[in-house]
PDB file of C-alpha atoms and ligand atoms in Angstrom:
ATOM      1  CA  MET K 677     -26.416  -2.106  17.857  1.00 69.00           C
ATOM      2  CA  MET K 678     -25.299  -2.033  14.703  1.00 84.00           C
ATOM      3  CA  GLN K 679     -21.605  -3.537  14.164  1.00 93.00           C
ATOM      4  CA  PRO K 680     -18.589  -0.966  14.031  1.00 98.00           C
ATOM      5  CA  VAL K 681     -17.632  -0.048  10.655  1.00 98.00           C
ATOM      6  CA  THR K 682     -13.968  -1.806  10.516  1.00 98.00           C
ATOM      7  CA  ILE K 683     -11.022   0.096   9.131  1.00 98.00           C
ATOM      8  CA  ALA K 684      -7.928  -1.974   7.556  1.00 98.00           C
ATOM      9  CA  LEU K 685      -4.633  -0.693   8.155  1.00 97.00           C
ATOM     10  CA  ALA K 686      -1.110  -1.856   7.097  1.00 93.00           C
ATOM     11  CA  LYS K 687       1.115  -2.210  10.039  1.00 88.00           C
ATOM     12  CA  GLY K 688       4.501  -1.302  10.051  1.00 79.00           C
ATOM     13  CA  ARG K 689       6.284   1.684   8.271  1.00 81.00           C
ATOM     14  CA  PRO K 690       3.332   2.985   6.518  1.00 83.00           C
ATOM     15  CA  ALA K 691       1.123   3.073  10.027  1.00 91.00           C
ATOM     16  CA  LYS K 692       2.221   5.832  11.740  1.00 92.00           C
ATOM     17  CA  GLN K 693       1.599   8.400   8.820  1.00 94.00           C
ATOM     18  CA  SER K 694      -1.967   6.727   8.262  1.00 96.00           C
ATOM     19  CA  ILE K 695      -2.922   7.028  11.997  1.00 96.00           C
ATOM     20  CA  ASP K 696      -1.319  10.709  12.373  1.00 95.00           C
ATOM     21  CA  LEU K 697      -3.945  11.486   9.532  1.00 97.00           C
ATOM     22  CA  LEU K 698      -6.723   9.920  11.385  1.00 97.00           C
ATOM     23  CA  GLU K 699      -6.065  11.476  14.546  1.00 97.00           C
ATOM     24  CA  ALA K 700      -5.853  15.047  12.667  1.00 97.00           C
ATOM     25  CA  ALA K 701      -9.202  13.995  11.324  1.00 97.00           C
ATOM     26  CA  GLY K 702     -10.647  13.745  14.944  1.00 97.00           C
ATOM     27  CA  ILE K 703     -10.691   9.856  15.205  1.00 98.00           C
ATOM     28  CA  HIS K 704      -8.962   8.316  17.938  1.00 97.00           C
ATOM     29  CA  PHE K 705      -8.203   4.748  18.722  1.00 97.00           C
ATOM     30  CA  GLU K 706      -8.637   4.049  22.734  1.00 94.00           C
ATOM     31  CA  GLY K 707      -5.393   2.606  23.912  1.00 91.00           C
ATOM     32  CA  PHE K 708      -3.559   2.902  20.740  1.00 90.00           C
ATOM     33  CA  HIS K 709       0.140   3.513  21.005  1.00 87.00           C
ATOM     34  CA  GLU K 710       3.164   3.093  18.671  1.00 82.00           C
ATOM     35  CA  LYS K 711       4.887   0.346  19.997  1.00 86.00           C
ATOM     36  CA  THR K 712       1.686  -1.897  20.872  1.00 88.00           C
ATOM     37  CA  ARG K 713       1.408  -5.575  19.565  1.00 92.00           C
ATOM     38  CA  LYS K 714      -2.584  -5.403  19.658  1.00 95.00           C
ATOM     39  CA  LEU K 715      -4.206  -5.765  16.387  1.00 95.00           C
ATOM     40  CA  VAL K 716      -7.772  -4.662  17.219  1.00 97.00           C
ATOM     41  CA  PHE K 717      -8.639  -1.177  18.688  1.00 97.00           C
ATOM     42  CA  PHE K 718     -12.133   0.846  18.807  1.00 98.00           C
ATOM     43  CA  ASN K 719     -12.914   4.368  19.221  1.00 97.00           C
ATOM     44  CA  LYS K 720     -15.095   5.830  22.268  1.00 96.00           C
ATOM     45  CA  ASP K 721     -18.354   4.992  21.552  1.00 95.00           C
ATOM     46  CA  LYS K 722     -17.179   1.423  19.505  1.00 97.00           C
ATOM     47  CA  THR K 723     -19.028   2.947  16.203  1.00 97.00           C
ATOM     48  CA  LEU K 724     -15.684   2.273  14.689  1.00 98.00           C
ATOM     49  CA  ARG K 725     -12.788  -0.675  14.769  1.00 98.00           C
ATOM     50  CA  LEU K 726      -9.415  -0.230  13.718  1.00 98.00           C
ATOM     51  CA  ILE K 727      -7.366  -3.525  12.587  1.00 97.00           C
ATOM     52  CA  PHE K 728      -3.979  -3.973  11.718  1.00 96.00           C
ATOM     53  CA  LEU K 729      -2.545  -6.205   9.122  1.00 96.00           C
ATOM     54  CA  LYS K 730      -0.023  -6.683   6.092  1.00 96.00           C
ATOM     55  CA  GLY K 731      -0.229  -4.171   3.588  1.00 96.00           C
ATOM     56  CA  MET K 732      -0.757  -6.679   0.830  1.00 97.00           C
ATOM     57  CA  ASP K 733      -4.079  -8.225   2.664  1.00 98.00           C
ATOM     58  CA  VAL K 734      -5.680  -4.890   3.115  1.00 98.00           C
ATOM     59  CA  PRO K 735      -7.309  -4.707  -0.314  1.00 98.00           C
ATOM     60  CA  ILE K 736      -8.111  -8.489   0.458  1.00 98.00           C
ATOM     61  CA  TYR K 737     -10.016  -7.819   3.591  1.00 98.00           C
ATOM     62  CA  VAL K 738     -11.761  -4.706   2.158  1.00 98.00           C
ATOM     63  CA  GLU K 739     -12.738  -6.546  -1.157  1.00 98.00           C
ATOM     64  CA  LYS K 740     -14.189  -9.817   1.174  1.00 98.00           C
ATOM     65  CA  GLY K 741     -16.309  -7.445   3.312  1.00 98.00           C
ATOM     66  CA  ALA K 742     -13.956  -8.308   6.484  1.00 98.00           C
ATOM     67  CA  ALA K 743     -12.875  -4.834   6.743  1.00 98.00           C
ATOM     68  CA  ASP K 744     -15.451  -1.800   5.012  1.00 98.00           C
ATOM     69  CA  ILE K 745     -12.390   0.447   4.796  1.00 98.00           C
ATOM     70  CA  GLY K 746      -9.214   0.216   3.775  1.00 98.00           C
ATOM     71  CA  ILE K 747      -6.298   2.906   4.189  1.00 98.00           C
ATOM     72  CA  VAL K 748      -3.351   1.283   1.993  1.00 97.00           C
ATOM     73  CA  GLY K 749      -0.635   1.761  -0.636  1.00 96.00           C
ATOM     74  CA  ARG K 750      -1.917   1.690  -4.071  1.00 96.00           C
ATOM     75  CA  ASP K 751       0.828  -0.682  -4.953  1.00 97.00           C
ATOM     76  CA  ASN K 752      -1.178  -3.335  -2.542  1.00 97.00           C
ATOM     77  CA  ILE K 753      -4.638  -2.697  -4.623  1.00 97.00           C
ATOM     78  CA  ILE K 754      -2.655  -2.883  -8.117  1.00 96.00           C
ATOM     79  CA  GLU K 755      -0.706  -6.274  -7.460  1.00 97.00           C
ATOM     80  CA  THR K 756      -3.898  -7.677  -5.784  1.00 97.00           C
ATOM     81  CA  GLU K 757      -6.205  -6.415  -8.601  1.00 97.00           C
ATOM     82  CA  ALA K 758      -8.867  -6.206  -5.678  1.00 98.00           C
ATOM     83  CA  ASP K 759     -12.263  -5.237  -6.598  1.00 98.00           C
ATOM     84  CA  VAL K 760     -13.028  -2.333  -4.503  1.00 98.00           C
ATOM     85  CA  TYR K 761     -13.882   1.360  -4.653  1.00 98.00           C
ATOM     86  CA  GLU K 762     -11.001   3.618  -4.597  1.00 98.00           C
ATOM     87  CA  ILE K 763     -12.299   6.869  -3.037  1.00 98.00           C
ATOM     88  CA  LEU K 764      -9.788   9.279  -1.888  1.00 97.00           C
ATOM     89  CA  ASP K 765      -5.738  10.081  -2.392  1.00 97.00           C
ATOM     90  CA  LEU K 766      -4.925  10.599   1.040  1.00 97.00           C
ATOM     91  CA  GLY K 767      -1.350  12.363  -0.121  1.00 95.00           C
ATOM     92  CA  ILE K 768       0.840  10.295   2.358  1.00 95.00           C
ATOM     93  CA  GLY K 769       3.262   7.645   1.668  1.00 94.00           C
ATOM     94  CA  LYS K 770       4.245   8.978  -1.636  1.00 95.00           C
ATOM     95  CA  CYS K 771       6.812   6.639  -3.569  1.00 97.00           C
ATOM     96  CA  LYS K 772       7.093   4.948  -6.841  1.00 98.00           C
ATOM     97  CA  PHE K 773       7.407   1.801  -8.657  1.00 98.00           C
ATOM     98  CA  SER K 774      10.763   1.318 -10.631  1.00 98.00           C
ATOM     99  CA  VAL K 775      13.034  -0.951 -12.115  1.00 98.00           C
ATOM    100  CA  ALA K 776      16.463  -0.789 -10.827  1.00 98.00           C
ATOM    101  CA  GLY K 777      19.518  -2.489 -11.346  1.00 98.00           C
ATOM    102  CA  LYS K 778      23.544  -2.267 -11.059  1.00 98.00           C
ATOM    103  CA  LYS K 779      24.760   1.134 -10.951  1.00 98.00           C
ATOM    104  CA  GLY K 780      25.528   1.700 -15.194  1.00 97.00           C
ATOM    105  CA  ALA K 781      23.861  -1.385 -16.092  1.00 96.00           C
ATOM    106  CA  SER K 782      21.458  -0.894 -19.026  1.00 96.00           C
ATOM    107  CA  LEU K 783      17.847  -2.314 -19.543  1.00 97.00           C
ATOM    108  CA  PRO K 784      17.597  -3.942 -22.822  1.00 96.00           C
ATOM    109  CA  ASP K 785      14.746  -4.415 -24.503  1.00 94.00           C
ATOM    110  CA  ASN K 786      15.389  -7.471 -26.949  1.00 92.00           C
ATOM    111  CA  GLN K 787      15.750 -10.387 -24.414  1.00 95.00           C
ATOM    112  CA  SER K 788      13.878 -12.299 -21.626  1.00 96.00           C
ATOM    113  CA  LEU K 789      14.784 -10.712 -18.347  1.00 98.00           C
ATOM    114  CA  THR K 790      14.770 -12.240 -14.544  1.00 98.00           C
ATOM    115  CA  ILE K 791      13.364  -9.839 -12.464  1.00 98.00           C
ATOM    116  CA  GLY K 792      13.372 -10.203  -8.763  1.00 98.00           C
ATOM    117  CA  THR K 793      10.271  -8.602  -6.838  1.00 98.00           C
ATOM    118  CA  LYS K 794       7.269  -8.449  -3.988  1.00 98.00           C
ATOM    119  CA  TYR K 795       5.205  -7.552  -7.358  1.00 98.00           C
ATOM    120  CA  PRO K 796       5.152  -9.867  -9.882  1.00 98.00           C
ATOM    121  CA  ASN K 797       1.842  -8.587 -11.461  1.00 97.00           C
ATOM    122  CA  ILE K 798       3.039  -5.163 -11.891  1.00 98.00           C
ATOM    123  CA  ALA K 799       6.420  -6.626 -13.155  1.00 98.00           C
ATOM    124  CA  LYS K 800       4.456  -8.637 -15.728  1.00 98.00           C
ATOM    125  CA  ASN K 801       2.564  -5.674 -16.852  1.00 97.00           C
ATOM    126  CA  PHE K 802       5.188  -3.116 -17.253  1.00 98.00           C
ATOM    127  CA  PHE K 803       7.120  -5.637 -19.477  1.00 98.00           C
ATOM    128  CA  ASP K 804       4.008  -6.908 -21.359  1.00 97.00           C
ATOM    129  CA  LYS K 805       3.612  -3.473 -22.818  1.00 97.00           C
ATOM    130  CA  ARG K 806       7.068  -3.452 -23.856  1.00 95.00           C
ATOM    131  CA  ASN K 807       6.332  -6.695 -25.463  1.00 96.00           C
ATOM    132  CA  GLN K 808       9.182  -8.303 -23.389  1.00 97.00           C
ATOM    133  CA  THR K 809       9.084 -11.818 -21.834  1.00 97.00           C
ATOM    134  CA  ILE K 810      10.177 -11.667 -18.179  1.00 98.00           C
ATOM    135  CA  GLU K 811      10.766 -14.501 -15.331  1.00 98.00           C
ATOM    136  CA  THR K 812       9.704 -13.053 -12.138  1.00 98.00           C
ATOM    137  CA  VAL K 813      11.523 -14.467  -8.944  1.00 98.00           C
ATOM    138  CA  HIS K 814       8.683 -13.645  -5.949  1.00 98.00           C
ATOM    139  CA  LEU K 815      10.456 -12.798  -2.891  1.00 98.00           C
ATOM    140  CA  ASN K 816       9.089 -11.087   0.343  1.00 96.00           C
ATOM    141  CA  GLY K 817      11.271  -8.191   1.403  1.00 95.00           C
ATOM    142  CA  SER K 818      14.966  -7.251   0.868  1.00 97.00           C
ATOM    143  CA  VAL K 819      14.772  -7.414  -2.809  1.00 98.00           C
ATOM    144  CA  GLU K 820      17.710  -5.091  -3.298  1.00 98.00           C
ATOM    145  CA  LEU K 821      20.189  -8.032  -2.886  1.00 98.00           C
ATOM    146  CA  ALA K 822      19.025 -10.091  -5.588  1.00 98.00           C
ATOM    147  CA  PRO K 823      21.280  -8.391  -8.358  1.00 97.00           C
ATOM    148  CA  LEU K 824      23.948  -8.450  -5.835  1.00 96.00           C
ATOM    149  CA  ILE K 825      23.764 -11.861  -5.420  1.00 97.00           C
ATOM    150  CA  GLY K 826      22.703 -13.177  -8.703  1.00 97.00           C
ATOM    151  CA  LEU K 827      19.697 -14.116  -8.320  1.00 98.00           C
ATOM    152  CA  ALA K 828      17.925 -11.849 -10.770  1.00 98.00           C
ATOM    153  CA  ASP K 829      19.372  -9.284 -13.249  1.00 95.00           C
ATOM    154  CA  TYR K 830      16.857  -6.733 -12.363  1.00 98.00           C
ATOM    155  CA  ILE K 831      14.461  -5.779  -9.509  1.00 98.00           C
ATOM    156  CA  VAL K 832      10.843  -3.981  -9.815  1.00 98.00           C
ATOM    157  CA  ASP K 833      10.072  -2.311  -5.999  1.00 98.00           C
ATOM    158  CA  ILE K 834       9.062   0.919  -4.536  1.00 97.00           C
ATOM    159  CA  VAL K 835      11.511   3.539  -4.477  1.00 98.00           C
ATOM    160  CA  GLU K 836      11.056   6.337  -1.507  1.00 96.00           C
ATOM    161  CA  THR K 837      14.329   8.338  -1.048  1.00 97.00           C
ATOM    162  CA  GLY K 838      16.386   6.047  -3.297  1.00 98.00           C
ATOM    163  CA  ASN K 839      18.580   5.024  -0.375  1.00 98.00           C
ATOM    164  CA  THR K 840      18.185   1.618  -0.422  1.00 98.00           C
ATOM    165  CA  LEU K 841      19.198   1.656  -3.880  1.00 98.00           C
ATOM    166  CA  HIS K 842      22.221   3.828  -3.382  1.00 98.00           C
ATOM    167  CA  GLU K 843      23.519   1.838  -0.473  1.00 98.00           C
ATOM    168  CA  ASN K 844      23.663  -1.202  -2.270  1.00 98.00           C
ATOM    169  CA  GLY K 845      25.000   0.042  -5.719  1.00 98.00           C
ATOM    170  CA  LEU K 846      21.893   0.035  -7.611  1.00 98.00           C
ATOM    171  CA  GLU K 847      19.984   2.496  -9.535  1.00 98.00           C
ATOM    172  CA  VAL K 848      16.855   3.347 -11.255  1.00 98.00           C
ATOM    173  CA  LEU K 849      16.826   2.197 -14.692  1.00 98.00           C
ATOM    174  CA  ALA K 850      13.076   2.837 -15.523  1.00 98.00           C
ATOM    175  CA  ASP K 851      10.137   4.414 -13.686  1.00 98.00           C
ATOM    176  CA  ILE K 852       6.852   2.556 -13.780  1.00 98.00           C
ATOM    177  CA  GLU K 853       4.292   4.400 -11.912  1.00 96.00           C
ATOM    178  CA  THR K 854       3.841   6.760  -8.888  1.00 97.00           C
ATOM    179  CA  ILE K 855       2.368   5.595  -5.542  1.00 97.00           C
ATOM    180  CA  SER K 856       0.338   7.074  -2.527  1.00 96.00           C
ATOM    181  CA  THR K 857      -1.726   6.168  -0.059  1.00 97.00           C
ATOM    182  CA  LYS K 858      -5.303   5.688  -0.657  1.00 97.00           C
ATOM    183  CA  PHE K 859      -8.796   5.095   1.229  1.00 98.00           C
ATOM    184  CA  ILE K 860     -10.940   2.124  -0.394  1.00 98.00           C
ATOM    185  CA  VAL K 861     -14.098   0.864   0.365  1.00 98.00           C
ATOM    186  CA  ASN K 862     -16.023  -2.612   0.397  1.00 98.00           C
ATOM    187  CA  LYS K 863     -18.521  -2.696  -2.446  1.00 98.00           C
ATOM    188  CA  ALA K 864     -21.729  -3.468  -0.514  1.00 98.00           C
ATOM    189  CA  SER K 865     -20.686  -1.615   2.475  1.00 98.00           C
ATOM    190  CA  PHE K 866     -20.286   1.857   0.396  1.00 98.00           C
ATOM    191  CA  VAL K 867     -24.476   1.259   0.187  1.00 98.00           C
ATOM    192  CA  THR K 868     -25.370  -0.680   3.433  1.00 98.00           C
ATOM    193  CA  ARG K 869     -22.878   1.497   5.774  1.00 98.00           C
ATOM    194  CA  SER K 870     -22.929   4.963   3.548  1.00 98.00           C
ATOM    195  CA  LYS K 871     -23.464   7.366   6.210  1.00 97.00           C
ATOM    196  CA  GLU K 872     -20.813   5.719   8.678  1.00 97.00           C
ATOM    197  CA  ILE K 873     -18.103   6.042   5.817  1.00 98.00           C
ATOM    198  CA  GLN K 874     -19.099   8.728   4.627  1.00 98.00           C
ATOM    199  CA  ASP K 875     -18.685  10.501   7.854  1.00 98.00           C
ATOM    200  CA  VAL K 876     -15.325   9.080   7.833  1.00 98.00           C
ATOM    201  CA  LEU K 877     -14.542  10.119   4.846  1.00 98.00           C
ATOM    202  CA  ASN K 878     -15.558  14.068   5.149  1.00 98.00           C
ATOM    203  CA  LYS K 879     -13.176  14.320   8.192  1.00 98.00           C
ATOM    204  CA  LEU K 880     -10.560  12.850   6.349  1.00 98.00           C
ATOM    205  CA  GLU K 881     -10.830  14.753   3.140  1.00 97.00           C
ATOM    206  CA  GLN K 882     -11.069  17.965   5.224  1.00 97.00           C
ATOM    207  CA  VAL K 883      -7.614  17.273   6.501  1.00 97.00           C
ATOM    208  CA  VAL K 884      -6.209  15.919   3.100  1.00 96.00           C
ATOM    209  CA  ASN K 885      -7.513  19.461   1.574  1.00 95.00           C
ATOM    210  CA  GLU K 886      -6.003  21.435   4.348  1.00 93.00           C
ATOM    211  CA  LYS K 887      -2.627  19.913   3.852  1.00 85.00           C
ATOM    212  CA  ASN K 888      -2.511  20.333   0.156  1.00 78.00           C
TER     213      ASN K 888
HETATM  214  C1  LIG D  21      10.875  -0.368   0.888  1.00 50.64           C
HETATM  215  C2  LIG D  21      10.995  -0.936  -0.527  1.00 50.64           C
HETATM  216  C3  LIG D  21      12.621  -0.457  -0.621  1.00 50.64           C
HETATM  217  C4  LIG D  21      12.564   0.275   0.171  1.00 50.64           C
HETATM  218  C5  LIG D  21      12.308   1.986  -0.506  1.00 50.64           C
HETATM  219  O1  LIG D  21      11.501  -1.731   1.517  1.00 50.64           O
HETATM  220  O2  LIG D  21      10.955  -2.306  -0.802  1.00 50.64           O
HETATM  221  O3  LIG D  21      13.341  -1.399  -0.706  1.00 50.64           O
HETATM  222  O4  LIG D  21      11.706   0.726   1.425  1.00 50.64           O
HETATM  223  O5  LIG D  21      12.731   3.244   0.261  1.00 50.64           O
HETATM  224  P1  LIG D  21      13.810   4.166   0.051  1.00 50.64           P
HETATM  225  O6  LIG D  21      13.941   4.519  -1.405  1.00 50.64           O
HETATM  226  O7  LIG D  21      13.521   5.290   1.050  1.00 50.64           O
HETATM  227  O8  LIG D  21      15.160   3.141   0.374  1.00 50.64           O
HETATM  228  P2  LIG D  21      11.321  -1.961   3.273  1.00 50.64           P
HETATM  229  O9  LIG D  21      12.126  -1.082   3.914  1.00 50.64           O
HETATM  230  O10 LIG D  21       9.802  -1.898   3.409  1.00 50.64           O
HETATM  231  O11 LIG D  21      11.678  -3.588   3.488  1.00 50.64           O
HETATM  232  P3  LIG D  21      11.620  -5.301   2.717  1.00 50.64           P
HETATM  233  O12 LIG D  21      11.544  -4.573   1.107  1.00 50.64           O
HETATM  234  O13 LIG D  21      12.230  -6.031   3.246  1.00 50.64           O
HETATM  235  O14 LIG D  21      10.096  -5.446   3.173  1.00 50.64           O
HETATM  236 MG1  LIG D  22      12.675  -3.115   0.638  1.00 50.64          MG
END
């Protein structure tokens, strides 16, 4: 029997919408429930395998062929610069990258800035385009703390509702780009497993088109 096609999904907050989308497309994974701590699931006929990992690791698994398909935010694709095919926008997980700082602060363009972020590449690229040098402080979460505590002047992070910024007395000072959840594919798998991947893609595409 053929190996199952492996789908890598970011666990945590983005997982629910992705699972709902797969379910709506008629793709079910046996024994999956929201509070599970299991990381690997199969569909009924074991042609598909679902694995859960950190969002930032999804593009890496897909690039290296440890997963054939990834369902992951474009934030993680850009930050990792993974060499994968970006096939379809799933229309979920819509948010944006912004530069933020203390309410009322300005964003000077003529001096070097210290930026706290989970996404140093994205921060560097944005400020490079402005011909501005920055020093990044690479953080792993609760990035909004950095300007409050004086660890960094500004942050580059994801903004969805804006609540986290608002509740911490911060505001958007510049927008970088919009992001959403993407369907990505390993370059070799795209050829060797094209039939199985196309089947998953077609089912998802139908659901995405119906919603939009
Ligand atoms: C994300 C992101 C922002 C927030 C944006 O953090 O890093 O902090 O959500 O959402 P909002 O605009 O709707 O408030 P997350 O909650 O995933 O936690 P972490 O940064 O600590 O990992
Ligand atoms: Mg956060």
